[in-house]
Amino acid sequence: MIVGGRKTEKLVQIYDINRKSFKTLKSTLYERYGSTSVKINNHVYTAGGLGYKFVECLNLNQVDGDWYKVASMNEQRWGAASAVLNDQMCVAGGMDGGGNMLSSVELYNTVVNIWTNIASMQTKRCQHSLVSYNGRLYTFGGSEKFLFSNHLNSMESYDPREGKWKSLKPMNEKRRGLSGVVYNDEIYAIGGFGLNSAERYNIRTHTWTNVGSLNHERYGSCACVVNGKIYVIGGYDGDASKSIEAYDATINEWTIETDMETPRWDASVVAL
């Protein structure tokens, strides 16, 4: 499911990877440019975006139903990143309504409909990535300064048992506006401003290794894993992109999958 994006702020579509077809669903309540989304217990939650701290939800048991509001985040967040930690939505960093970069992190408990702050990241980050693996959070890349003058290659992780973030080995390249996923028990950092490169992080050996390059530069794309492949959607390479490409680790190659009906940039995606 692809949610929002620049110039497609309320558009929600499901992409069927087998049929290579798109189905348009009910629009979100709010414009979702620079928002972030997760799937928890057959519900999709999308949070933030330009000027918003509002959060809304779609029940996938009623996929043709309407989006509805849930509790708002404690802070406005544009260009934040999200992941699922212990069945809760975690949203980290981003930029608030005053143009301030954020290091703060919030957890959303879907059962009691409450957001709670946890320990802040060591670094302020916007347009970064956040993934969850084996009960820990990993965040990497982005920018820590307004006007995005300082791109980051740093990485840090959060263990809820310790309640703090710690630094890990940085990426090989500085990446703002990248997308990130966990794939085959490794963390992938994909694209970024002016980049078509990708690299993966081995959690056991704490090493980054370059992998096959994308067919296009992808800044502000989004990515997910479906049926043993990474799918990267849209982005910006001089103009908003319609293309979707897929990565197969068995051949270490990216292949153009299809074109979307509408270009997307700074959208979010969840695998259904």
mmCIF file of C-alpha atoms in Angstrom:
data_model
loop_
_atom_site.group_PDB
_atom_site.id
_atom_site.type_symbol
_atom_site.label_atom_id
_atom_site.label_comp_id
_atom_site.label_asym_id
_atom_site.label_seq_id
_atom_site.Cartn_x
_atom_site.Cartn_y
_atom_site.Cartn_z
ATOM 1 C CA MET A 1 0.000 0.000 0.000
ATOM 2 C CA ILE A 2 1.398 3.387 -1.099
ATOM 3 C CA VAL A 3 0.267 6.439 0.873
ATOM 4 C CA GLY A 4 0.529 10.108 -0.084
ATOM 5 C CA GLY A 5 3.564 11.881 -1.474
ATOM 6 C CA ARG A 6 4.320 15.261 -2.971
ATOM 7 C CA LYS A 7 1.522 16.313 -5.367
ATOM 8 C CA THR A 8 -0.385 13.105 -4.501
ATOM 9 C CA GLU A 9 -0.923 13.999 -0.857
ATOM 10 C CA LYS A 10 -4.180 12.096 -0.193
ATOM 11 C CA LEU A 11 -3.848 9.336 -2.792
ATOM 12 C CA VAL A 12 -3.785 5.755 -1.466
ATOM 13 C CA GLN A 13 -3.212 2.778 -3.758
ATOM 14 C CA ILE A 14 -2.509 -0.923 -3.449
ATOM 15 C CA TYR A 15 -0.024 -2.386 -5.912
ATOM 16 C CA ASP A 16 -0.490 -6.067 -6.778
ATOM 17 C CA ILE A 17 2.997 -7.360 -7.570
ATOM 18 C CA ASN A 18 1.680 -10.441 -9.370
ATOM 19 C CA ARG A 19 -0.721 -8.639 -11.684
ATOM 20 C CA LYS A 20 1.344 -5.445 -11.787
ATOM 21 C CA SER A 21 -1.850 -3.488 -11.291
ATOM 22 C CA PHE A 22 -3.038 -0.713 -9.003
ATOM 23 C CA LYS A 23 -6.229 -0.312 -6.992
ATOM 24 C CA THR A 24 -7.180 3.099 -5.612
ATOM 25 C CA LEU A 25 -8.634 3.193 -2.086
ATOM 26 C CA LYS A 26 -10.385 5.916 -0.095
ATOM 27 C CA SER A 27 -8.219 8.998 0.312
ATOM 28 C CA THR A 28 -6.593 9.874 3.619
ATOM 29 C CA LEU A 29 -8.212 12.607 5.707
ATOM 30 C CA TYR A 30 -5.111 14.795 5.591
ATOM 31 C CA GLU A 31 -2.420 15.518 3.027
ATOM 32 C CA ARG A 32 0.358 13.005 3.576
ATOM 33 C CA TYR A 33 3.442 14.542 2.004
ATOM 34 C CA GLY A 34 6.469 13.549 4.080
ATOM 35 C CA SER A 35 4.410 11.341 6.399
ATOM 36 C CA THR A 36 5.364 7.850 7.554
ATOM 37 C CA SER A 37 3.340 4.627 7.765
ATOM 38 C CA VAL A 38 3.341 1.188 9.408
ATOM 39 C CA LYS A 39 1.092 -1.879 9.549
ATOM 40 C CA ILE A 40 0.093 -3.327 12.954
ATOM 41 C CA ASN A 41 -2.458 -6.103 13.498
ATOM 42 C CA ASN A 42 -4.078 -5.641 10.089
ATOM 43 C CA HIS A 43 -4.379 -1.876 10.466
ATOM 44 C CA VAL A 44 -2.332 0.739 8.604
ATOM 45 C CA TYR A 45 -1.324 3.872 10.520
ATOM 46 C CA THR A 46 0.053 6.982 8.828
ATOM 47 C CA ALA A 47 1.493 9.827 10.882
ATOM 48 C CA GLY A 48 2.658 13.375 10.355
ATOM 49 C CA GLY A 49 3.546 15.145 7.144
ATOM 50 C CA LEU A 50 4.063 18.786 6.355
ATOM 51 C CA GLY A 51 2.559 20.807 9.211
ATOM 52 C CA TYR A 52 0.815 17.859 10.884
ATOM 53 C CA LYS A 53 1.022 15.807 14.030
ATOM 54 C CA PHE A 54 -2.270 14.095 13.168
ATOM 55 C CA VAL A 55 -2.403 10.310 12.840
ATOM 56 C CA GLU A 56 -4.999 8.262 10.990
ATOM 57 C CA CYS A 57 -5.776 4.596 10.532
ATOM 58 C CA LEU A 58 -7.290 2.228 7.964
ATOM 59 C CA ASN A 59 -8.708 -1.124 9.045
ATOM 60 C CA LEU A 60 -7.600 -3.637 6.414
ATOM 61 C CA ASN A 61 -10.517 -5.881 7.322
ATOM 62 C CA GLN A 62 -12.588 -3.128 5.683
ATOM 63 C CA VAL A 63 -10.122 -2.112 3.002
ATOM 64 C CA ASP A 64 -12.760 -0.131 1.100
ATOM 65 C CA GLY A 65 -13.698 1.751 4.261
ATOM 66 C CA ASP A 66 -12.737 5.220 5.425
ATOM 67 C CA TRP A 67 -9.621 6.386 7.216
ATOM 68 C CA TYR A 68 -10.266 7.612 10.754
ATOM 69 C CA LYS A 69 -8.335 9.719 13.239
ATOM 70 C CA VAL A 70 -6.546 8.278 16.255
ATOM 71 C CA ALA A 71 -4.492 10.062 18.923
ATOM 72 C CA SER A 72 -2.109 12.709 17.570
ATOM 73 C CA MET A 73 1.642 12.589 18.126
ATOM 74 C CA ASN A 74 3.144 14.844 20.759
ATOM 75 C CA GLU A 75 5.045 16.821 18.082
ATOM 76 C CA GLN A 76 4.543 17.830 14.467
ATOM 77 C CA ARG A 77 6.832 15.753 12.265
ATOM 78 C CA TRP A 78 7.687 16.036 8.582
ATOM 79 C CA GLY A 79 10.330 13.709 7.132
ATOM 80 C CA ALA A 80 10.229 11.456 10.191
ATOM 81 C CA ALA A 81 10.782 7.701 9.999
ATOM 82 C CA SER A 82 8.798 4.870 11.541
ATOM 83 C CA ALA A 83 8.999 1.182 12.417
ATOM 84 C CA VAL A 84 7.072 -1.334 14.517
ATOM 85 C CA LEU A 85 8.522 -2.196 17.925
ATOM 86 C CA ASN A 86 6.690 -4.717 20.109
ATOM 87 C CA ASP A 87 3.391 -4.084 18.273
ATOM 88 C CA GLN A 88 3.700 -0.330 18.735
ATOM 89 C CA MET A 89 4.319 2.346 16.119
ATOM 90 C CA CYS A 90 7.627 4.094 16.701
ATOM 91 C CA VAL A 91 8.154 7.479 15.024
ATOM 92 C CA ALA A 92 11.585 9.090 15.235
ATOM 93 C CA GLY A 93 12.991 12.472 14.319
ATOM 94 C CA GLY A 94 11.779 14.658 11.481
ATOM 95 C CA MET A 95 11.248 18.415 11.348
ATOM 96 C CA ASP A 96 8.651 20.280 13.375
ATOM 97 C CA GLY A 97 6.398 23.135 12.266
ATOM 98 C CA GLY A 98 9.066 25.703 13.139
ATOM 99 C CA GLY A 99 11.752 24.154 10.950
ATOM 100 C CA ASN A 100 13.568 22.562 13.889
ATOM 101 C CA MET A 101 15.219 19.187 13.356
ATOM 102 C CA LEU A 102 14.166 16.621 15.957
ATOM 103 C CA SER A 103 15.928 13.858 17.840
ATOM 104 C CA SER A 104 12.849 12.916 19.864
ATOM 105 C CA VAL A 105 11.156 9.524 19.517
ATOM 106 C CA GLU A 106 7.550 8.531 20.269
ATOM 107 C CA LEU A 107 5.784 5.183 20.676
ATOM 108 C CA TYR A 108 2.103 4.701 19.881
ATOM 109 C CA ASN A 109 0.189 2.044 21.807
ATOM 110 C CA THR A 110 -2.695 1.065 19.547
ATOM 111 C CA VAL A 111 -4.609 -0.634 22.376
ATOM 112 C CA VAL A 112 -4.850 2.387 24.690
ATOM 113 C CA ASN A 113 -4.519 5.015 21.912
ATOM 114 C CA ILE A 114 -1.671 6.911 23.612
ATOM 115 C CA TRP A 115 1.695 8.289 22.410
ATOM 116 C CA THR A 116 4.632 8.109 24.848
ATOM 117 C CA ASN A 117 8.102 9.581 24.434
ATOM 118 C CA ILE A 118 11.105 7.297 24.835
ATOM 119 C CA ALA A 119 14.819 8.179 24.844
ATOM 120 C CA SER A 120 15.851 10.633 22.137
ATOM 121 C CA MET A 121 18.313 9.671 19.426
ATOM 122 C CA GLN A 122 21.880 10.861 19.832
ATOM 123 C CA THR A 123 21.565 12.863 16.598
ATOM 124 C CA LYS A 124 18.805 15.059 15.202
ATOM 125 C CA ARG A 125 17.593 13.450 11.977
ATOM 126 C CA CYS A 126 15.204 14.313 9.162
ATOM 127 C CA GLN A 127 14.623 12.309 5.958
ATOM 128 C CA HIS A 128 16.369 9.319 7.499
ATOM 129 C CA SER A 129 15.432 5.642 7.855
ATOM 130 C CA LEU A 130 14.269 3.593 10.825
ATOM 131 C CA VAL A 131 13.905 -0.199 10.928
ATOM 132 C CA SER A 132 13.163 -2.771 13.611
ATOM 133 C CA TYR A 133 14.954 -6.103 13.966
ATOM 134 C CA ASN A 134 14.885 -8.628 16.820
ATOM 135 C CA GLY A 135 13.339 -6.181 19.267
ATOM 136 C CA ARG A 136 15.724 -3.306 18.530
ATOM 137 C CA LEU A 137 15.499 -0.131 16.483
ATOM 138 C CA TYR A 138 18.115 0.989 13.963
ATOM 139 C CA THR A 139 18.209 4.487 12.488
ATOM 140 C CA PHE A 140 20.610 5.762 9.839
ATOM 141 C CA GLY A 141 21.227 8.610 7.424
ATOM 142 C CA GLY A 142 19.207 11.779 6.975
ATOM 143 C CA SER A 143 20.166 15.375 7.720
ATOM 144 C CA GLU A 144 20.624 17.143 11.056
ATOM 145 C CA LYS A 145 20.477 20.771 9.925
ATOM 146 C CA PHE A 146 17.776 23.021 8.511
ATOM 147 C CA LEU A 147 17.983 23.436 4.727
ATOM 148 C CA PHE A 148 19.540 19.964 4.758
ATOM 149 C CA SER A 149 23.126 21.210 4.540
ATOM 150 C CA ASN A 150 24.617 18.315 6.500
ATOM 151 C CA HIS A 151 23.907 14.840 5.144
ATOM 152 C CA LEU A 152 24.567 11.944 7.516
ATOM 153 C CA ASN A 153 26.101 8.505 7.188
ATOM 154 C CA SER A 154 25.864 7.757 10.918
ATOM 155 C CA MET A 155 23.853 4.904 12.410
ATOM 156 C CA GLU A 156 22.572 4.220 15.923
ATOM 157 C CA SER A 157 20.455 1.569 17.614
ATOM 158 C CA TYR A 158 17.987 1.465 20.502
ATOM 159 C CA ASP A 159 17.516 -1.472 22.852
ATOM 160 C CA PRO A 160 14.334 -1.005 24.931
ATOM 161 C CA ARG A 161 15.849 -3.117 27.699
ATOM 162 C CA GLU A 162 18.651 -0.557 28.118
ATOM 163 C CA GLY A 163 16.508 2.461 27.275
ATOM 164 C CA LYS A 164 19.165 4.326 25.321
ATOM 165 C CA TRP A 165 20.636 4.747 21.834
ATOM 166 C CA LYS A 166 24.202 3.794 20.951
ATOM 167 C CA SER A 167 26.335 4.521 17.904
ATOM 168 C CA LEU A 168 27.135 1.849 15.334
ATOM 169 C CA LYS A 169 29.421 1.775 12.323
ATOM 170 C CA PRO A 170 28.472 4.476 9.797
ATOM 171 C CA MET A 171 27.388 3.775 6.240
ATOM 172 C CA ASN A 172 29.864 4.009 3.376
ATOM 173 C CA GLU A 173 27.990 7.012 1.944
ATOM 174 C CA LYS A 174 26.089 9.963 3.384
ATOM 175 C CA ARG A 175 22.406 9.532 2.525
ATOM 176 C CA ARG A 176 19.531 11.983 2.941
ATOM 177 C CA GLY A 177 16.114 10.980 1.676
ATOM 178 C CA LEU A 178 17.080 7.322 1.554
ATOM 179 C CA SER A 179 14.836 4.328 2.083
ATOM 180 C CA GLY A 180 15.682 1.430 4.387
ATOM 181 C CA VAL A 181 14.439 -2.127 4.941
ATOM 182 C CA VAL A 182 15.382 -5.364 6.676
ATOM 183 C CA TYR A 183 15.938 -8.071 4.061
ATOM 184 C CA ASN A 184 17.446 -11.535 4.592
ATOM 185 C CA ASP A 185 18.399 -10.579 8.171
ATOM 186 C CA GLU A 186 20.432 -7.585 7.017
ATOM 187 C CA ILE A 187 19.646 -3.858 6.888
ATOM 188 C CA TYR A 188 19.601 -2.150 3.496
ATOM 189 C CA ALA A 189 20.172 1.570 2.887
ATOM 190 C CA ILE A 190 18.911 2.518 -0.558
ATOM 191 C CA GLY A 191 19.482 5.655 -2.614
ATOM 192 C CA GLY A 192 19.310 9.155 -1.218
ATOM 193 C CA PHE A 193 19.910 12.642 -2.571
ATOM 194 C CA GLY A 194 21.856 12.323 -5.846
ATOM 195 C CA LEU A 195 22.468 8.602 -5.313
ATOM 196 C CA ASN A 196 21.550 5.383 -7.102
ATOM 197 C CA SER A 197 23.770 3.259 -4.863
ATOM 198 C CA ALA A 198 22.700 0.841 -2.130
ATOM 199 C CA GLU A 199 24.482 -0.896 0.726
ATOM 200 C CA ARG A 200 23.667 -3.461 3.395
ATOM 201 C CA TYR A 201 24.579 -3.769 7.058
ATOM 202 C CA ASN A 202 25.449 -7.148 8.568
ATOM 203 C CA ILE A 203 24.111 -6.987 12.117
ATOM 204 C CA ARG A 204 26.399 -9.784 13.329
ATOM 205 C CA THR A 205 29.681 -8.460 11.927
ATOM 206 C CA HIS A 206 28.777 -4.726 12.107
ATOM 207 C CA THR A 207 29.963 -4.118 8.547
ATOM 208 C CA TRP A 208 28.495 -2.229 5.575
ATOM 209 C CA THR A 209 28.901 -3.710 2.079
ATOM 210 C CA ASN A 210 27.921 -2.125 -1.228
ATOM 211 C CA VAL A 211 25.389 -4.017 -3.350
ATOM 212 C CA GLY A 212 24.092 -3.572 -6.889
ATOM 213 C CA SER A 213 23.125 -0.039 -7.899
ATOM 214 C CA LEU A 214 19.617 1.102 -8.719
ATOM 215 C CA ASN A 215 18.689 1.934 -12.295
ATOM 216 C CA HIS A 216 17.825 5.500 -11.250
ATOM 217 C CA GLU A 217 18.808 7.972 -8.567
ATOM 218 C CA ARG A 218 16.122 7.889 -5.886
ATOM 219 C CA TYR A 219 15.751 10.686 -3.360
ATOM 220 C CA GLY A 220 12.599 10.560 -1.230
ATOM 221 C CA SER A 221 11.602 7.092 -2.389
ATOM 222 C CA CYS A 222 10.003 4.468 -0.150
ATOM 223 C CA ALA A 223 10.666 0.734 0.064
ATOM 224 C CA CYS A 224 9.301 -2.533 1.413
ATOM 225 C CA VAL A 225 9.948 -6.272 1.124
ATOM 226 C CA VAL A 226 7.413 -8.548 -0.588
ATOM 227 C CA ASN A 227 7.843 -12.184 -1.668
ATOM 228 C CA GLY A 228 11.601 -12.245 -1.267
ATOM 229 C CA LYS A 229 12.391 -8.988 -3.084
ATOM 230 C CA ILE A 230 12.904 -5.340 -2.129
ATOM 231 C CA TYR A 231 10.568 -2.962 -3.952
ATOM 232 C CA VAL A 232 11.584 0.702 -4.207
ATOM 233 C CA ILE A 233 8.864 3.119 -5.223
ATOM 234 C CA GLY A 234 9.111 6.526 -6.846
ATOM 235 C CA GLY A 235 11.433 9.212 -5.568
ATOM 236 C CA TYR A 236 13.113 12.122 -7.281
ATOM 237 C CA ASP A 237 15.894 12.081 -9.884
ATOM 238 C CA GLY A 238 15.480 15.538 -11.381
ATOM 239 C CA ASP A 239 11.733 15.060 -11.515
ATOM 240 C CA ALA A 240 9.207 13.010 -9.559
ATOM 241 C CA SER A 241 9.460 9.372 -10.618
ATOM 242 C CA LYS A 242 6.718 6.940 -11.641
ATOM 243 C CA SER A 243 8.924 3.871 -11.672
ATOM 244 C CA ILE A 244 9.120 0.935 -9.287
ATOM 245 C CA GLU A 245 12.136 -1.342 -9.249
ATOM 246 C CA ALA A 246 12.838 -4.608 -7.451
ATOM 247 C CA TYR A 247 16.040 -6.065 -5.987
ATOM 248 C CA ASP A 248 16.792 -9.784 -6.003
ATOM 249 C CA ALA A 249 19.708 -10.714 -3.732
ATOM 250 C CA THR A 250 20.283 -14.021 -5.539
ATOM 251 C CA ILE A 251 21.531 -12.105 -8.599
ATOM 252 C CA ASN A 252 22.420 -8.811 -6.850
ATOM 253 C CA GLU A 253 20.474 -6.793 -9.405
ATOM 254 C CA TRP A 254 17.721 -4.194 -9.540
ATOM 255 C CA THR A 255 15.094 -4.596 -12.265
ATOM 256 C CA ILE A 256 12.517 -2.033 -13.368
ATOM 257 C CA GLU A 257 9.197 -3.522 -12.321
ATOM 258 C CA THR A 258 6.582 -1.143 -13.703
ATOM 259 C CA ASP A 259 5.479 2.475 -13.821
ATOM 260 C CA MET A 260 2.878 3.915 -11.478
ATOM 261 C CA GLU A 261 -0.040 5.884 -12.860
ATOM 262 C CA THR A 262 1.103 8.950 -10.876
ATOM 263 C CA PRO A 263 4.636 10.079 -9.944
ATOM 264 C CA ARG A 264 5.374 9.875 -6.210
ATOM 265 C CA TRP A 265 7.992 11.523 -4.068
ATOM 266 C CA ASP A 266 8.137 11.570 -0.265
ATOM 267 C CA ALA A 267 5.366 8.957 -0.064
ATOM 268 C CA SER A 268 5.290 6.033 2.384
ATOM 269 C CA VAL A 269 4.623 2.334 1.826
ATOM 270 C CA VAL A 270 3.695 -0.764 3.824
ATOM 271 C CA ALA A 271 3.699 -4.383 2.697
ATOM 272 C CA LEU A 272 0.316 -6.044 3.045
#
